[in-house]
Amino acid sequence: MTPPPAPAESAAPADPADPAAHRSGTPHPIVRAENLVKTYHGDSAPVPAVRGVSLAVERGEFAAVTGPSGAGKSTLLHLLGGLQRPDSGSLWIDGQCVDGHSEARWATLRRRSIGVVFQFFNLVSHLTVADNVELPALLAGQSPKAARAAREELLADLRLDGRERALPGELSGGEQQRVALARALVNHPALLLADEPAGSLDSKGTREVLRLLSRFHQRGQTIVLVTHDARMAAAADRVLSFFDGRIADDAALGDGPRRTPPGGVSGTLELGG
C-alpha cells in the first residue's frame, strides 16, 4: 500500500523588503527601516537620538510622528530621507536597500522619489516662486516646458497663481510654506517627508497646510509627518508616539485597532500592515 504523501510545507511569507518579493508581485513598503541607531557626539556625553527603531510605511499611507522636543523625531525623519546617516541599522526605499548610497546617489533619489518639507521653508531667497518650484524638476531632468507645466498646475492647485514672480521675502509665512510644498511635490515623489511644516506658522497657516496635506493624501500621496501639533497629527492614518529615541506607541486613527510594537517600544512596527 502506497503511503499518503507528506503534507506540503506552507511557504514562508515574502519579505517585503526583498527585491525578489517585488519581482513576484508582492507589494513592498515605500520605507522600511531595521534597527536604526543615531547618536550625537559633542563636547559632553554622547546623546542617543534614535535607539534601534524599526518601522515600515506602506504606499499611500499618512503616518504622523509625535512626541516632545528632543525625543528624536526630526532625526528619525532625516535618517529616512538620507539627510543624516545612521550609526547602524538598515534602510530600504521602495524596495531598494540604500545603506551604501553615496551623497550623490541620495541627492538623486531625493530629487526623483522623496520630497522634503521643512519648518523654515528653505526657499532660495533670490529666486522667484516660479524658479524655486521649477528648479527641482529641472535638476531631475525634466524639460523646461514640462517643469513649467508642472509648476503652473501645482501653484494653481495651491492657490498661488499670480505669485509666480514674487520673491520669498514678499510672501507671508503660509504662502512660503505652500511654495515649499509645491517644490517638494513637483517631481511627483513616491514619499513626502514633512518636518514640523506648520511649526513656524500661525493658526490660519497651520489650517492651510493641514488642508493641503490631507488633500494630497486623499489623492494617494504617501506622507510621513513629524509634528508636535495634535491637530496636524489627527489628519493622519496612524500616529507614532516617539519618546526618548524609541517608538512608544502606534495608534491607528478611525476604526483601525491600536497596536503596541512587539517586544516593547524598540520592537518592529509595521504601519498599515
Short mmCIF file of C-alpha atoms in Angstrom, two decimals:
data_model
loop_
_atom_site.label_atom_id
_atom_site.label_comp_id
_atom_site.label_asym_id
_atom_site.label_seq_id
_atom_site.Cartn_x
_atom_site.Cartn_y
_atom_site.Cartn_z
CA MET A 1 0.00 0.00 0.00
CA THR A 2 1.41 3.36 -1.03
CA PRO A 3 1.82 5.71 1.94
CA PRO A 4 -0.05 9.01 1.66
CA PRO A 5 2.08 11.95 0.51
CA ALA A 6 3.55 14.13 3.21
CA PRO A 7 1.67 17.39 3.70
CA ALA A 8 3.24 20.26 1.83
CA GLU A 9 5.00 22.82 3.98
CA SER A 10 3.43 26.23 3.90
CA ALA A 11 5.63 28.81 2.27
CA ALA A 12 7.14 31.47 4.49
CA PRO A 13 5.68 34.90 3.86
CA ALA A 14 7.70 37.01 1.48
CA ASP A 15 9.92 39.68 2.96
CA PRO A 16 8.53 42.97 1.57
CA ALA A 17 12.00 44.47 1.58
CA ASP A 18 13.38 41.64 -0.58
CA PRO A 19 13.65 42.66 -4.27
CA ALA A 20 12.69 39.09 -5.19
CA ALA A 21 9.38 39.61 -3.41
CA HIS A 22 8.74 42.64 -5.58
CA ARG A 23 9.51 40.66 -8.74
CA SER A 24 6.96 38.03 -7.67
CA GLY A 25 4.27 40.71 -7.36
CA THR A 26 4.28 41.04 -3.57
CA PRO A 27 3.93 44.72 -2.66
CA HIS A 28 6.66 46.24 -0.55
CA PRO A 29 6.61 49.27 1.74
CA ILE A 30 7.73 52.65 0.47
CA VAL A 31 10.02 52.82 3.52
CA ARG A 32 11.38 50.03 5.65
CA ALA A 33 13.90 50.55 8.43
CA GLU A 34 15.51 48.00 10.69
CA ASN A 35 17.22 48.86 13.98
CA LEU A 36 18.23 52.41 13.10
CA VAL A 37 20.59 53.96 15.62
CA LYS A 38 21.87 57.54 15.71
CA THR A 39 23.92 59.10 18.50
CA TYR A 40 25.28 62.64 18.59
CA HIS A 41 28.77 63.17 19.98
CA GLY A 42 29.58 66.60 21.36
CA ASP A 43 31.88 68.01 23.99
CA SER A 44 29.90 66.34 26.77
CA ALA A 45 28.49 62.82 27.00
CA PRO A 46 27.06 61.13 23.86
CA VAL A 47 23.36 61.88 23.25
CA PRO A 48 21.33 58.98 21.79
CA ALA A 49 18.72 60.40 19.38
CA VAL A 50 17.35 57.23 17.72
CA ARG A 51 17.64 53.93 19.57
CA GLY A 52 17.14 50.84 17.44
CA VAL A 53 13.99 51.94 15.61
CA SER A 54 12.35 49.60 13.10
CA LEU A 55 9.33 50.54 11.03
CA ALA A 56 7.61 50.19 7.67
CA VAL A 57 5.46 52.76 5.86
CA GLU A 58 3.06 51.43 3.24
CA ARG A 59 2.26 53.03 -0.10
CA GLY A 60 -0.44 55.69 0.19
CA GLU A 61 -0.21 55.90 3.98
CA PHE A 62 -0.18 59.07 6.09
CA ALA A 63 1.86 58.49 9.25
CA ALA A 64 2.42 61.18 11.89
CA VAL A 65 5.32 61.01 14.35
CA THR A 66 4.62 62.94 17.55
CA GLY A 67 6.47 63.46 20.82
CA PRO A 68 8.16 66.06 23.00
CA SER A 69 11.01 68.26 21.85
CA GLY A 70 14.29 66.40 21.91
CA ALA A 71 12.65 62.98 21.54
CA GLY A 72 14.44 62.32 18.23
CA LYS A 73 11.51 62.78 15.84
CA SER A 74 13.30 65.03 13.35
CA THR A 75 16.43 62.89 13.48
CA LEU A 76 14.36 59.85 12.53
CA LEU A 77 12.81 61.73 9.61
CA HIS A 78 16.23 62.90 8.43
CA LEU A 79 17.51 59.33 8.54
CA LEU A 80 14.57 58.18 6.39
CA GLY A 81 15.37 60.87 3.83
CA GLY A 82 19.13 60.36 3.78
CA LEU A 83 19.75 63.82 5.19
CA GLN A 84 21.68 62.16 8.01
CA ARG A 85 23.32 58.74 8.16
CA PRO A 86 22.59 56.19 10.90
CA ASP A 87 25.39 54.81 13.04
CA SER A 88 23.94 51.35 12.42
CA GLY A 89 20.84 49.69 11.02
CA SER A 90 19.45 49.27 7.51
CA LEU A 91 17.05 51.22 5.33
CA TRP A 92 15.10 50.37 2.18
CA ILE A 93 13.36 52.93 -0.04
CA ASP A 94 10.72 51.46 -2.35
CA GLY A 95 12.31 48.02 -2.02
CA GLN A 96 15.89 49.15 -2.65
CA CYS A 97 18.49 48.95 0.12
CA VAL A 98 20.17 52.35 0.37
CA ASP A 99 22.74 51.59 3.08
CA GLY A 100 25.68 52.04 0.71
CA HIS A 101 24.38 55.09 -1.15
CA SER A 102 26.81 57.96 -1.61
CA GLU A 103 25.72 61.56 -1.03
CA ALA A 104 25.33 61.97 -4.79
CA ARG A 105 23.05 58.91 -5.07
CA TRP A 106 20.99 60.13 -2.13
CA ALA A 107 20.63 63.55 -3.77
CA THR A 108 19.41 61.88 -6.98
CA LEU A 109 16.98 59.70 -5.02
CA ARG A 110 15.55 62.73 -3.21
CA ARG A 111 15.11 64.62 -6.48
CA ARG A 112 13.22 61.74 -8.07
CA SER A 113 11.42 59.90 -5.27
CA ILE A 114 11.44 61.82 -1.98
CA GLY A 115 10.03 65.28 -1.35
CA VAL A 116 11.06 67.07 1.85
CA VAL A 117 9.31 70.00 3.54
CA PHE A 118 10.98 71.77 6.46
CA GLN A 119 9.68 74.02 9.23
CA PHE A 120 11.54 77.10 7.98
CA PHE A 121 10.74 76.66 4.26
CA ASN A 122 14.39 76.67 3.00
CA LEU A 123 13.45 78.56 -0.16
CA VAL A 124 16.18 80.20 -2.23
CA SER A 125 15.73 83.85 -1.30
CA HIS A 126 16.96 85.38 -4.58
CA LEU A 127 14.84 83.12 -6.81
CA THR A 128 11.23 83.81 -7.68
CA VAL A 129 8.40 81.50 -6.64
CA ALA A 130 8.35 80.04 -10.16
CA ASP A 131 12.08 79.36 -10.15
CA ASN A 132 12.02 77.84 -6.65
CA VAL A 133 9.37 75.34 -7.76
CA GLU A 134 10.80 74.59 -11.20
CA LEU A 135 14.40 74.10 -10.07
CA PRO A 136 13.97 70.55 -8.64
CA ALA A 137 12.19 69.46 -11.81
CA LEU A 138 14.99 70.80 -13.99
CA LEU A 139 17.61 69.13 -11.80
CA ALA A 140 15.71 65.85 -12.14
CA GLY A 141 15.99 66.06 -15.92
CA GLN A 142 12.61 67.45 -16.93
CA SER A 143 12.49 69.75 -19.93
CA PRO A 144 11.85 73.44 -19.23
CA LYS A 145 8.40 73.08 -20.82
CA ALA A 146 7.47 70.12 -18.60
CA ALA A 147 8.86 71.82 -15.47
CA ARG A 148 6.87 74.96 -16.24
CA ALA A 149 3.67 72.97 -16.79
CA ALA A 150 4.13 71.08 -13.51
CA ARG A 151 4.82 74.34 -11.66
CA GLU A 152 1.75 76.05 -13.12
CA GLU A 153 -0.50 73.15 -12.15
CA LEU A 154 0.80 72.99 -8.59
CA LEU A 155 0.71 76.73 -7.95
CA ALA A 156 -2.86 76.89 -9.22
CA ASP A 157 -3.77 73.92 -7.03
CA LEU A 158 -2.20 75.63 -4.01
CA ARG A 159 -3.87 78.98 -4.81
CA LEU A 160 -0.57 80.67 -5.59
CA ASP A 161 -1.19 81.51 -9.24
CA GLY A 162 -0.41 85.15 -9.74
CA ARG A 163 2.51 84.99 -7.30
CA GLU A 164 4.98 83.35 -9.71
CA ARG A 165 7.23 86.41 -10.00
CA ALA A 166 7.31 87.19 -6.27
CA LEU A 167 10.41 86.59 -4.16
CA PRO A 168 10.07 84.53 -0.95
CA GLY A 169 10.59 87.63 1.20
CA GLU A 170 7.48 89.18 -0.33
CA LEU A 171 5.25 86.28 0.78
CA SER A 172 3.51 85.51 4.05
CA GLY A 173 4.69 82.53 6.09
CA GLY A 174 1.75 80.45 4.92
CA GLU A 175 2.44 81.33 1.28
CA GLN A 176 6.11 80.44 1.68
CA GLN A 177 5.19 77.05 3.11
CA ARG A 178 2.81 76.43 0.22
CA VAL A 179 5.66 77.22 -2.18
CA ALA A 180 7.88 74.79 -0.25
CA LEU A 181 5.16 72.16 -0.56
CA ALA A 182 4.90 72.77 -4.32
CA ARG A 183 8.67 72.44 -4.64
CA ALA A 184 8.62 69.14 -2.74
CA LEU A 185 5.80 67.73 -4.90
CA VAL A 186 6.82 68.99 -8.34
CA ASN A 187 8.52 65.68 -9.25
CA HIS A 188 5.58 63.58 -8.00
CA PRO A 189 7.67 61.84 -5.32
CA ALA A 190 6.66 58.44 -4.02
CA LEU A 191 7.27 59.73 -0.48
CA LEU A 192 6.74 63.13 1.14
CA LEU A 193 8.62 63.81 4.38
CA ALA A 194 7.36 66.82 6.33
CA ASP A 195 9.33 68.06 9.35
CA GLU A 196 7.14 70.35 11.51
CA PRO A 197 5.74 72.03 8.36
CA ALA A 198 3.47 74.30 10.41
CA GLY A 199 5.86 74.87 13.30
CA SER A 200 6.53 78.49 12.41
CA LEU A 201 3.03 79.38 11.19
CA ASP A 202 0.05 81.00 12.87
CA SER A 203 -3.24 79.14 13.30
CA LYS A 204 -4.51 80.17 9.85
CA GLY A 205 -1.32 78.95 8.17
CA THR A 206 -1.45 75.72 10.16
CA ARG A 207 -5.00 75.03 8.99
CA GLU A 208 -3.99 75.72 5.40
CA VAL A 209 -1.02 73.33 5.48
CA LEU A 210 -3.17 70.70 7.17
CA ARG A 211 -5.84 71.02 4.50
CA LEU A 212 -3.28 70.71 1.72
CA LEU A 213 -1.57 67.67 3.20
CA SER A 214 -4.95 65.98 3.64
CA ARG A 215 -5.89 66.77 0.05
CA PHE A 216 -2.70 65.26 -1.38
CA HIS A 217 -3.05 62.22 0.87
CA GLN A 218 -6.57 61.66 -0.48
CA ARG A 219 -5.02 61.57 -3.94
CA GLY A 220 -2.71 58.75 -2.87
CA GLN A 221 0.40 60.61 -1.68
CA THR A 222 2.46 58.77 0.94
CA ILE A 223 3.32 61.14 3.80
CA VAL A 224 5.45 60.88 6.93
CA LEU A 225 4.87 63.93 9.11
CA VAL A 226 6.78 65.00 12.21
CA THR A 227 4.70 67.29 14.40
CA HIS A 228 4.02 68.28 17.99
CA ASP A 229 0.59 69.66 16.98
CA ALA A 230 -2.32 67.34 17.78
CA ARG A 231 -4.42 68.96 15.05
CA MET A 232 -1.83 68.05 12.43
CA ALA A 233 -1.45 64.51 13.74
CA ALA A 234 -5.22 63.99 13.70
CA ALA A 235 -5.20 64.12 9.88
CA ALA A 236 -3.00 61.01 9.65
CA ASP A 237 -3.95 57.33 9.33
CA ARG A 238 -1.65 56.39 12.18
CA VAL A 239 0.12 58.25 14.94
CA LEU A 240 3.51 57.08 16.20
CA SER A 241 4.32 58.37 19.66
CA PHE A 242 8.07 58.89 19.84
CA PHE A 243 9.79 59.17 23.20
CA ASP A 244 13.46 59.02 24.21
CA GLY A 245 14.54 57.85 20.75
CA ARG A 246 12.05 54.99 20.52
CA ILE A 247 8.54 54.34 19.23
CA ALA A 248 6.47 54.16 22.39
CA ASP A 249 3.06 53.56 20.78
CA ASP A 250 1.34 53.06 17.45
CA ALA A 251 -2.28 54.19 17.23
CA ALA A 252 -4.43 53.75 14.14
CA LEU A 253 -6.92 56.58 13.80
CA GLY A 254 -10.52 55.93 12.87
CA ASP A 255 -11.76 52.35 13.09
CA GLY A 256 -8.34 50.66 12.98
CA PRO A 257 -7.01 48.79 16.03
CA ARG A 258 -4.48 50.30 18.37
CA ARG A 259 -1.25 48.31 18.27
CA THR A 260 1.79 48.29 20.51
CA PRO A 261 5.15 47.32 18.96
CA PRO A 262 6.03 43.72 19.85
CA GLY A 263 8.90 43.35 22.26
CA GLY A 264 8.40 46.78 23.78
CA VAL A 265 8.96 50.23 22.41
CA SER A 266 12.00 49.22 20.37
CA GLY A 267 10.25 46.39 18.55
CA THR A 268 9.41 46.34 14.86
CA LEU A 269 6.44 48.48 13.89
CA GLU A 270 4.54 47.71 10.71
CA LEU A 271 2.47 50.68 9.61
CA GLY A 272 -0.57 49.80 7.60
CA GLY A 273 0.26 46.08 7.72
#
